[in-house]
mmCIF file of C-alpha atoms in Angstrom:
data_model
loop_
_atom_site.group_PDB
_atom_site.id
_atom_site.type_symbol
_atom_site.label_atom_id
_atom_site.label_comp_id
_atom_site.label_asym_id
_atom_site.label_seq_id
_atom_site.Cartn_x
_atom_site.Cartn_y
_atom_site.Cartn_z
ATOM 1 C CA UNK S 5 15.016 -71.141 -45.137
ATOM 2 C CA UNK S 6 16.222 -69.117 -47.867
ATOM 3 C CA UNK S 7 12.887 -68.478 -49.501
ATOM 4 C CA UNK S 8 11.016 -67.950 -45.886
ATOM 5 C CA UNK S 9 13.744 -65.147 -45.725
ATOM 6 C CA UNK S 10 12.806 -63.353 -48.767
ATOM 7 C CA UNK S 11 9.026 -63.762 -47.924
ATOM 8 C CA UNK S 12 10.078 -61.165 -44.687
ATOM 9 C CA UNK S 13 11.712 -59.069 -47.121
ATOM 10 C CA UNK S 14 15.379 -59.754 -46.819
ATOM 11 C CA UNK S 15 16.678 -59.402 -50.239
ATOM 12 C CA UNK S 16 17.845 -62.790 -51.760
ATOM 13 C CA UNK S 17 21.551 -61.957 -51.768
ATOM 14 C CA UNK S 18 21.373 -61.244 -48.174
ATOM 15 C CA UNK S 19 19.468 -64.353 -47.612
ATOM 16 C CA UNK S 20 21.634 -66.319 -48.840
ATOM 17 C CA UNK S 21 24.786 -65.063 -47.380
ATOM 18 C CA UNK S 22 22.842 -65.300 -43.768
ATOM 19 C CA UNK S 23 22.024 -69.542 -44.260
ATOM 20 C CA UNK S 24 25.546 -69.862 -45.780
ATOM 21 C CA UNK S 25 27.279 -67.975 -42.937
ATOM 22 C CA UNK S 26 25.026 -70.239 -39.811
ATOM 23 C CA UNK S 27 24.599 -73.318 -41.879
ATOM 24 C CA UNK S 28 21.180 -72.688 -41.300
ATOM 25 C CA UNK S 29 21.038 -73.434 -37.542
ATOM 26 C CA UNK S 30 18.691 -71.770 -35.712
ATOM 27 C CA UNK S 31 20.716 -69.720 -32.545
ATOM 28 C CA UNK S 32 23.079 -68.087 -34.881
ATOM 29 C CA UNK S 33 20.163 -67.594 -37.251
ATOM 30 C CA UNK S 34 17.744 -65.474 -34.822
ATOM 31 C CA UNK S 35 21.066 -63.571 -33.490
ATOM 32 C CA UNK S 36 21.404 -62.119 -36.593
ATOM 33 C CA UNK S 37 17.625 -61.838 -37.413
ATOM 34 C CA UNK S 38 16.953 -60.104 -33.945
ATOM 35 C CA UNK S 39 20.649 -57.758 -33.847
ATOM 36 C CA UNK S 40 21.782 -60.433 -30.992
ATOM 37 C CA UNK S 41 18.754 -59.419 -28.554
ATOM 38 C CA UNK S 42 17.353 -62.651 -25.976
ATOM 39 C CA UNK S 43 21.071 -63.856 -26.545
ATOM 40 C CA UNK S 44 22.661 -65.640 -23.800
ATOM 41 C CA UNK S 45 26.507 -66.295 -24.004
ATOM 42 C CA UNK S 46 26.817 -70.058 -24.968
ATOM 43 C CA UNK S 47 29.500 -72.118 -22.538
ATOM 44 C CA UNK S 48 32.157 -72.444 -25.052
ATOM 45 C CA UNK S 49 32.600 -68.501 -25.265
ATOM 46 C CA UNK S 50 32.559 -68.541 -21.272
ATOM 47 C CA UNK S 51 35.339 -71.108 -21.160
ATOM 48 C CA UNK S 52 36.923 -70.206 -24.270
ATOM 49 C CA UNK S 53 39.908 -72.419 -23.900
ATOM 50 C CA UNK S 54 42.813 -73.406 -25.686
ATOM 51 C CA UNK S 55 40.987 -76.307 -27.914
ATOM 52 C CA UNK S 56 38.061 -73.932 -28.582
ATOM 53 C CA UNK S 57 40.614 -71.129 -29.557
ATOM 54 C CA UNK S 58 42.536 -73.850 -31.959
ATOM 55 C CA UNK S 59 39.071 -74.402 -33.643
ATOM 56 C CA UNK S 60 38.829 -70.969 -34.230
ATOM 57 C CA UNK S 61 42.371 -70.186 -35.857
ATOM 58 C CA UNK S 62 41.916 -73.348 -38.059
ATOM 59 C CA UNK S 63 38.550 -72.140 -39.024
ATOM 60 C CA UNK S 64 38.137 -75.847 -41.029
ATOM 61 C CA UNK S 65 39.937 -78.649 -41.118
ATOM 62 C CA UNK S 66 40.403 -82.434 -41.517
ATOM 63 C CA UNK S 67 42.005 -85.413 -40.141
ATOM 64 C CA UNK S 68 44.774 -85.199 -42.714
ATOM 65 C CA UNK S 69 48.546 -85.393 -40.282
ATOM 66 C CA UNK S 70 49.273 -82.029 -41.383
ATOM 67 C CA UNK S 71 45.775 -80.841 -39.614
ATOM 68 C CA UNK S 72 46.097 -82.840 -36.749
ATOM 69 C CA UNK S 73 49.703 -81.729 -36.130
ATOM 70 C CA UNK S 74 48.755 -77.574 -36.579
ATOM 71 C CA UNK S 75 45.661 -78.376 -34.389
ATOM 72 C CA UNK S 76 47.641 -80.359 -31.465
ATOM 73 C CA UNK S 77 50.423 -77.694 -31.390
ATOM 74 C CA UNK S 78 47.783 -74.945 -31.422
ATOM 75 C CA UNK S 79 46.034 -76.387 -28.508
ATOM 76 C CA UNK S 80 48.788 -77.766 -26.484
ATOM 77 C CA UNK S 81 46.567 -81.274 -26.218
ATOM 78 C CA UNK S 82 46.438 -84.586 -28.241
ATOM 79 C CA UNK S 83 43.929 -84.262 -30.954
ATOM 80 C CA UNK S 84 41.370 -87.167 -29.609
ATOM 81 C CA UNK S 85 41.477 -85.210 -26.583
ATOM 82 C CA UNK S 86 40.358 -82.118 -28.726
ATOM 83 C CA UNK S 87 37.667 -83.815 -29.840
ATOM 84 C CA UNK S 88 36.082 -84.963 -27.192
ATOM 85 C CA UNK S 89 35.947 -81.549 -26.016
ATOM 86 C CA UNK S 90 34.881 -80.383 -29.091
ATOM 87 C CA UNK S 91 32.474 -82.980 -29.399
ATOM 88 C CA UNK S 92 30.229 -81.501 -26.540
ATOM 89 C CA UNK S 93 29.478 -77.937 -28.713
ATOM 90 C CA UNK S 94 28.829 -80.229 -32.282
ATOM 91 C CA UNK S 95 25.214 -81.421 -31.360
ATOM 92 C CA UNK S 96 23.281 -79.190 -30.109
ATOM 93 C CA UNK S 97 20.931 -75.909 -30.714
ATOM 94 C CA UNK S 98 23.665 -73.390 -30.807
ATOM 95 C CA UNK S 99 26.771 -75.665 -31.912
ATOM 96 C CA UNK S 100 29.892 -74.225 -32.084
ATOM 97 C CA UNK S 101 31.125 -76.443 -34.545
ATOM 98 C CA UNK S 102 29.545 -78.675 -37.318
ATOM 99 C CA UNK S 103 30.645 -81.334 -39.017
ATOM 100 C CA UNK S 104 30.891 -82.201 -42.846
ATOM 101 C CA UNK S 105 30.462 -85.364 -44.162
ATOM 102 C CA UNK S 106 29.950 -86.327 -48.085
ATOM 103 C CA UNK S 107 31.113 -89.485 -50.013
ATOM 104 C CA UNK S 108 34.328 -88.007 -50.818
ATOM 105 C CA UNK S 109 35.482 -86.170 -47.836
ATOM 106 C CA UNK S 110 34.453 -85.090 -44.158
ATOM 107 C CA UNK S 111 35.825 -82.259 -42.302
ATOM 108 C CA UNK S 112 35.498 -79.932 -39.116
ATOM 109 C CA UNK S 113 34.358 -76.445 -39.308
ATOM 110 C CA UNK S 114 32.873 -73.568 -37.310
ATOM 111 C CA UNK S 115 29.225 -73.209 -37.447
ATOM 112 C CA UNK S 116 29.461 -69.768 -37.958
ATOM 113 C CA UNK S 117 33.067 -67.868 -38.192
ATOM 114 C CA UNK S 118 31.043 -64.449 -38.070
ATOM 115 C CA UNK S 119 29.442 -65.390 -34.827
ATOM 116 C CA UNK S 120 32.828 -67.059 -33.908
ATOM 117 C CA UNK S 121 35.024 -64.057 -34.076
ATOM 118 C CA UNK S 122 32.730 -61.963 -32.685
ATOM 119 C CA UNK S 123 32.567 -64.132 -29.380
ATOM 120 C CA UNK S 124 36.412 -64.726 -29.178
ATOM 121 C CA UNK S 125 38.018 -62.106 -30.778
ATOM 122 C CA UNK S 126 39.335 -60.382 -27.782
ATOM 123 C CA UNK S 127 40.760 -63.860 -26.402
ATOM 124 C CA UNK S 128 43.474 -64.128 -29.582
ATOM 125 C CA UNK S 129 47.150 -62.755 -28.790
ATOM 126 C CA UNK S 130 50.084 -62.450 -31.115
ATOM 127 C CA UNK S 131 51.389 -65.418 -29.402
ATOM 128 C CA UNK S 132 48.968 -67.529 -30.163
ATOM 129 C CA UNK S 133 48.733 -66.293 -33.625
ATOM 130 C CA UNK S 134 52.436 -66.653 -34.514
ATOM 131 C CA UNK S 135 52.578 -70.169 -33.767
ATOM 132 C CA UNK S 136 49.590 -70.608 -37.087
ATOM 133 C CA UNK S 137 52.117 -70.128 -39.410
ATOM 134 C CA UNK S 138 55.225 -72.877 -38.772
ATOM 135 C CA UNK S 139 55.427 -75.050 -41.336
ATOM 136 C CA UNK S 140 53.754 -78.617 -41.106
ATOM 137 C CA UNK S 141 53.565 -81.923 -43.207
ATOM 138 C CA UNK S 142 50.293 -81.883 -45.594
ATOM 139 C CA UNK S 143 48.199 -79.674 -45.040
ATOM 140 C CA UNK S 144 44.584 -79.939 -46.071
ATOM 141 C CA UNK S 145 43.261 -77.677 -48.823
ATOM 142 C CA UNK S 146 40.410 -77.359 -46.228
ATOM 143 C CA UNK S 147 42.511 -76.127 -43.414
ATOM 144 C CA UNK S 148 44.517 -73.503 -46.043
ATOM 145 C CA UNK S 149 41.055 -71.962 -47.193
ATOM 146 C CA UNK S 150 40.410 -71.787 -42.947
ATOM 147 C CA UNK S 151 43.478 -70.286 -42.407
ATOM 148 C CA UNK S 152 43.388 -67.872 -45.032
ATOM 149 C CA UNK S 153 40.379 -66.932 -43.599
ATOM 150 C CA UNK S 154 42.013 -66.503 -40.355
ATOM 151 C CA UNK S 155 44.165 -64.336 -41.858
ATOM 152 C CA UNK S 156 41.318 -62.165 -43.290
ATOM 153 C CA UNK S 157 39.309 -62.561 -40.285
ATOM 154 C CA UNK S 158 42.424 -61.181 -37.908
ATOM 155 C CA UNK S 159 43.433 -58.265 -40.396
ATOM 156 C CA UNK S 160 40.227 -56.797 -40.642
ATOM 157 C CA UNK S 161 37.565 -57.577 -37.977
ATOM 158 C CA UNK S 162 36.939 -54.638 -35.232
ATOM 159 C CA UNK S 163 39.220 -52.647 -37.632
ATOM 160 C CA UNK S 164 42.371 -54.629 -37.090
ATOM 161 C CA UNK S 165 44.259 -52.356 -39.520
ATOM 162 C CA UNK S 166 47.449 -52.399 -36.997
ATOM 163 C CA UNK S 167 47.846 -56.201 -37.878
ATOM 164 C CA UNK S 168 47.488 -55.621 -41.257
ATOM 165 C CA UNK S 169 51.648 -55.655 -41.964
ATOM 166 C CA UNK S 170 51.637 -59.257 -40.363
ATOM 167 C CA UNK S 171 49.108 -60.560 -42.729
ATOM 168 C CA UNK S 172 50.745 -58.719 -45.557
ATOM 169 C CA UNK S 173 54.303 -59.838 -44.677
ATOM 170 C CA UNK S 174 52.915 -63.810 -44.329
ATOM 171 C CA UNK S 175 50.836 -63.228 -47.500
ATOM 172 C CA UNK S 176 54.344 -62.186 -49.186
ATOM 173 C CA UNK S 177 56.092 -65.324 -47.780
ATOM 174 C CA UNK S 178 53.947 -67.634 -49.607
ATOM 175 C CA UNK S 179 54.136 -65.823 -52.682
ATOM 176 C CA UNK S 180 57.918 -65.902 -52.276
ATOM 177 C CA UNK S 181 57.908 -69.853 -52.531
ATOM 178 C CA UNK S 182 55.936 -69.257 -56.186
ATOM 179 C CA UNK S 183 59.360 -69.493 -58.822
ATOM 180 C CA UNK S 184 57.180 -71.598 -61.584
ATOM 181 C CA UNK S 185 54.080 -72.538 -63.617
ATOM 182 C CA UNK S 186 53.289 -75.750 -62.184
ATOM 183 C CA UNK S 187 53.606 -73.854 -58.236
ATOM 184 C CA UNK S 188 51.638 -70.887 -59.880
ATOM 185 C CA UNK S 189 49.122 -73.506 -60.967
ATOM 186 C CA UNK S 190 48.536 -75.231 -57.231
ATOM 187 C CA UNK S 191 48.709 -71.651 -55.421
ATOM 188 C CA UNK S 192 46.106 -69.825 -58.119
ATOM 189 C CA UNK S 193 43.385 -72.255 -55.901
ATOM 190 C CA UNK S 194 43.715 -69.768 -53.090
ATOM 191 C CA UNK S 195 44.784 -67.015 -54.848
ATOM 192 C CA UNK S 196 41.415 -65.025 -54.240
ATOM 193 C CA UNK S 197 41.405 -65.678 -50.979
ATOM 194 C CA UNK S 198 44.966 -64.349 -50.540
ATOM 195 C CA UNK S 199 44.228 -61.676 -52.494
ATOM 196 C CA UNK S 200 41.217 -60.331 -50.253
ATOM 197 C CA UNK S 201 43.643 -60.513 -47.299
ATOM 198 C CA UNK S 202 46.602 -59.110 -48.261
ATOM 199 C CA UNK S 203 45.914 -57.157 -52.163
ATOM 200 C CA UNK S 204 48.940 -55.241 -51.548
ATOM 201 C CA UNK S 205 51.210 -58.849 -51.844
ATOM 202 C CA UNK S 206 49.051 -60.441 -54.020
ATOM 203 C CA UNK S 207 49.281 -56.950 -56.702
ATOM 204 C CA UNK S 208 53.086 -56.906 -55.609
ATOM 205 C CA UNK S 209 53.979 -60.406 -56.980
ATOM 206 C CA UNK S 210 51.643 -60.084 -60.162
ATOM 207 C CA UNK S 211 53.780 -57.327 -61.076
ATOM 208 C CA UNK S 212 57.126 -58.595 -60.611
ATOM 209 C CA UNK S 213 55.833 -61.335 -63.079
ATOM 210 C CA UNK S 214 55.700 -58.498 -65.618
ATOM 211 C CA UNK S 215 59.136 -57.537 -64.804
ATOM 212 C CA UNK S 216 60.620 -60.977 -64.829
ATOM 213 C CA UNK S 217 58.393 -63.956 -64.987
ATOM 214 C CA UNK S 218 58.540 -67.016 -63.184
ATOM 215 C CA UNK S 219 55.753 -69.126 -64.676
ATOM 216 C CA UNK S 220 52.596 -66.651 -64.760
ATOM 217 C CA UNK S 221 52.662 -66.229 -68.275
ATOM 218 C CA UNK S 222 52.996 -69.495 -69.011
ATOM 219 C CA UNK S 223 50.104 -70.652 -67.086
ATOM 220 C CA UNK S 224 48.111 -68.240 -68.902
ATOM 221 C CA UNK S 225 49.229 -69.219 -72.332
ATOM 222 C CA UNK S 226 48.547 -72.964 -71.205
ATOM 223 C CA UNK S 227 46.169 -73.799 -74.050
ATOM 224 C CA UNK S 228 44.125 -77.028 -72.590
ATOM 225 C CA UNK S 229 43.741 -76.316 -68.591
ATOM 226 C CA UNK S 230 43.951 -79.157 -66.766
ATOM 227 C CA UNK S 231 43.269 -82.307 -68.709
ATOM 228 C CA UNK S 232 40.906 -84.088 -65.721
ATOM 229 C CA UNK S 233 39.235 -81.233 -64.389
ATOM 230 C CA UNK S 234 38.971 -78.808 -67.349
ATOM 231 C CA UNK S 235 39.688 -76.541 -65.103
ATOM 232 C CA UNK S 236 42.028 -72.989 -66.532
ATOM 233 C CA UNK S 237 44.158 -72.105 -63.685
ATOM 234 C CA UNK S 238 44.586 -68.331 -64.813
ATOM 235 C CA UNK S 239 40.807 -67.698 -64.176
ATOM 236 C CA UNK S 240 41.662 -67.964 -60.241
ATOM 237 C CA UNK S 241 44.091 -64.937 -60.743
ATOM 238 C CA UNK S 242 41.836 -62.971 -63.581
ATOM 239 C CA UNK S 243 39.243 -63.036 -60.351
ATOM 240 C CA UNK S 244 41.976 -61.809 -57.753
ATOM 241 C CA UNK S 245 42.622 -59.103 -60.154
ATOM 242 C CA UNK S 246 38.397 -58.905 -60.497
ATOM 243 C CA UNK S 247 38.512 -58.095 -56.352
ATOM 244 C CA UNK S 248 41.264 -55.202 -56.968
ATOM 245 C CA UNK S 249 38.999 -53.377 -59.919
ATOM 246 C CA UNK S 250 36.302 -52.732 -57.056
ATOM 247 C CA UNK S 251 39.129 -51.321 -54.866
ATOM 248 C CA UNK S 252 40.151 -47.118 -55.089
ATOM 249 C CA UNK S 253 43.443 -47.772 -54.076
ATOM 250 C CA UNK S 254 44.377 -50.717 -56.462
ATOM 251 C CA UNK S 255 41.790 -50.208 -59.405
ATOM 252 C CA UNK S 256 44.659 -48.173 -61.706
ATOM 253 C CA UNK S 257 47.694 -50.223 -60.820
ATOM 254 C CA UNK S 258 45.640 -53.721 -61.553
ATOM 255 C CA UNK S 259 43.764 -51.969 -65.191
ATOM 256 C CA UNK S 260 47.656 -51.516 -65.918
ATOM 257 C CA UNK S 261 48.749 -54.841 -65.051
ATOM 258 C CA UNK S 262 45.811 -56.241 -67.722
ATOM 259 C CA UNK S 263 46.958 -54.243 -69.985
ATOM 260 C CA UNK S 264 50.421 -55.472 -69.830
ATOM 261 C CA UNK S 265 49.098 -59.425 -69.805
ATOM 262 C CA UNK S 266 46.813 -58.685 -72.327
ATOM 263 C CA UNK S 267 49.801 -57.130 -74.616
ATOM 264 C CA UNK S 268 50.993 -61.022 -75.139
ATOM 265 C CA UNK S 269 48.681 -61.589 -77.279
ATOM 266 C CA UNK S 270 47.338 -65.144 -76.058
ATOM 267 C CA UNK S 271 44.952 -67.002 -77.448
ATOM 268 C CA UNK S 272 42.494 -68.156 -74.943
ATOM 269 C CA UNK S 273 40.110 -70.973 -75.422
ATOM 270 C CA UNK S 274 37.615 -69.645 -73.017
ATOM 271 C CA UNK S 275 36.006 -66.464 -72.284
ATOM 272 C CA UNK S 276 37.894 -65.569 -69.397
ATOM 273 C CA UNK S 277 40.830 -63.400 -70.146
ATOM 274 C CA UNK S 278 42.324 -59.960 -69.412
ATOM 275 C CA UNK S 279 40.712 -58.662 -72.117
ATOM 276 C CA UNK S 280 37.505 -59.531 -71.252
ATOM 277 C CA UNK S 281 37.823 -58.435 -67.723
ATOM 278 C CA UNK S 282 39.231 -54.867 -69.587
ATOM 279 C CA UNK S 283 35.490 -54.673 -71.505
ATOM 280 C CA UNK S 284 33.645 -54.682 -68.755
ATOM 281 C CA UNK S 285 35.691 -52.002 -66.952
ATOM 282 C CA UNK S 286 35.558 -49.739 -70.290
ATOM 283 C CA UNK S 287 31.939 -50.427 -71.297
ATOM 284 C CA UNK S 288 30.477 -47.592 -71.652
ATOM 285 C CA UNK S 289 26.579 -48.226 -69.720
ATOM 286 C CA UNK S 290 27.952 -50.199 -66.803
ATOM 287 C CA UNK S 291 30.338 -49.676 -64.070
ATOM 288 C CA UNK S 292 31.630 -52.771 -62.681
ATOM 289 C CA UNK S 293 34.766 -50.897 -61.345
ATOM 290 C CA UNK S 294 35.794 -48.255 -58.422
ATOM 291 C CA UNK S 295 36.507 -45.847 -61.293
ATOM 292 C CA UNK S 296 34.705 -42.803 -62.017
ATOM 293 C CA UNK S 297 33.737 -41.681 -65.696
ATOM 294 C CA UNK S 298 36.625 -39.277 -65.633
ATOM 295 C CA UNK S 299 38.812 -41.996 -64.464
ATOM 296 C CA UNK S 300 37.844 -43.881 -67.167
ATOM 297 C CA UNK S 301 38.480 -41.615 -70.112
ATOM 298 C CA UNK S 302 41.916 -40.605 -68.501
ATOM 299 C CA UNK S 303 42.760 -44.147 -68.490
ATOM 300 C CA UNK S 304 41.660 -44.881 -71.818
ATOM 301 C CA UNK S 305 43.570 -41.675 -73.621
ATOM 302 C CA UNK S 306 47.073 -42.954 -71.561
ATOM 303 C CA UNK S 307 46.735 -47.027 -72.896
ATOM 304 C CA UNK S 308 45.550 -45.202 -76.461
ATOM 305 C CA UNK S 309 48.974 -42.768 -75.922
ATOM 306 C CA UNK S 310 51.041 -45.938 -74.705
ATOM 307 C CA UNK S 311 50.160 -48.594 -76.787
ATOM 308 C CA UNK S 312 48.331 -47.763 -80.250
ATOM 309 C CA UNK S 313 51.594 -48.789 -82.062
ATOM 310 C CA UNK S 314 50.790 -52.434 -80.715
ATOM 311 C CA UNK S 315 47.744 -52.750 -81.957
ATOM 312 C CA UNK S 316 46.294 -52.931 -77.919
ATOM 313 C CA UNK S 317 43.477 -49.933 -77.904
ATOM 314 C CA UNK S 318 39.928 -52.137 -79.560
ATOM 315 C CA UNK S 319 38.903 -52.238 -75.550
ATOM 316 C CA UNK S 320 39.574 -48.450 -75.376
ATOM 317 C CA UNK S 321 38.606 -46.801 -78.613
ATOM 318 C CA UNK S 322 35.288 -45.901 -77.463
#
């Protein structure tokens, strides 16, 4: 589908953010092809009731009891009765839902939460929202990602700015419960996710580490990653920071929180690390950042000014 959508011309980015956004399927596919026209409303927007709603605040989710308990006290019904209802808008040419299946896990998910929001949007109170974020018994990592992008979703679609202090405020909770490297390390997962709705909280809690650090330096210095996955934690929050470079209004106060990590002096076994992110910012015949070339050289001359008696200015000199 992909390639039959660069043959029209659609450039291959584009492409592939349409067939990952409808899973392919063919309604949501030739709404966004044709700007919506020959598009009849499908009979779970008309009825748009509470188990359809549910489906869209979870966004994804599992059988896990965590899931089943959010989705049950979201809906007000017992979760096989939410599937059967749900069951009638999986199979079919414009599904609401789809379902996920692999040899290691299955889950629930919208077939397209573009589509989705657009469709129900105007159906979601504050009620209905407030009740997303009571605490429940094991959650899924599936249903966190789909609530996060809830979150996102609700702060910023059809300009949502107003709800924007709700987001940031719940965003700013879960940081709260962050007090040391091992919670640092399970939370950096979502991290960029967090980050893209709510950058103010996210930037907010990076810098208190600086001030007085409860496990974020630590996880960076962590020399091995984790031992079964090989996996460095403190690339999830070098690619948080990565989303506030491209942003006017958090580019200077996240260059200056590198700089600060990068004054450590870790040794990292990987590519990834603050300094590397600071290279690309400063290199001189790119511009991967929402700074301007005057920006830049202002920058530069203030770390030179700050922190030349450290040793810290290679990334700046030129």
């Amino acid at each position: 589908i992909i390639d039959s959508l660069e043959e029209l011309g659609i450039d291959a980015n584009e492409a592939y953010k349409m067939v990952d956004n409808t899973h392919g399927l063919y309604v949501p596919l030739k709404k966004k092809l044709f700007d919506g026209a020959m598009y009849d409303k499908p009979d779970w927007v008309e009825g748009h009731s509470d188990v359809v709603i549910a489906a869209l605040l979870c966004g994804k989710w599992t059988e896990a009891t965590g899931d089943v308990l959010v989705f049950e006290e979201l809906s007000g019904k017992a979760y096989s009765d939410c599937k059967k209802e749900l069951g009638k808008y999986l199979h079919r040419e414009n599904p609401y839902i789809v379902s996920n299946n692999s040899y290691r896990w299955s889950n629930m998910q919208l077939a397209s939460v573009e589509d989705a929001w657009e469709e129900l949007d105007l159906y979601i109170n504050d009620e209905i929202e407030a009740s997303i974020y009571a605490k429940k018994p094991e959650w899924s990592p599936t249903l966190k990602k789909g609530m996060i992008r809830t979150l996102i979703m609700r702060a910023y679609y059809r300009g949502h700015e107003e709800n924007q202090k709700q987001i940031d405020n719940i965003v700013a909770k879960v940081l709260d419960t962050i007090t040391s490297k091992e919670r640092w390390g399970y939370i950096s997962q979502y991290l960029p996710e967090l980050c893209e709705a709510s950058p103010e909280s996210v930037l907010r809690k990076l810098e208190s580490e600086i001030e007085v650090s409860q496990g974020l330096i630590d996880l960076f210095a962590e020399k091995g990653g984790d031992f079964m996955t090989s996996r460095h934690y403190y690339t999830n929050v070098l690619w948080a920071v990565e989303q506030l470079i491209q942003q006017k209004k958090y580019v200077a106060r996240a260059l200056e929180w590198l700089w600060e990590i990068d004054s450590h002096n870790i040794k990292f076994s990987i590519s990834n690390s603050p300094k590397g992110v600071l290279d690309v910012v400063f290199c001189a015949w790119i511009n991967e950042s929402a700074l301007t070339v005057e920006q830049k050289i202002e920058l530069a001359r203030s770390a030179i000014d700050l922190n030349c008696h450290m040793g810290q200015v290679q990334y700046v000199q030129h």
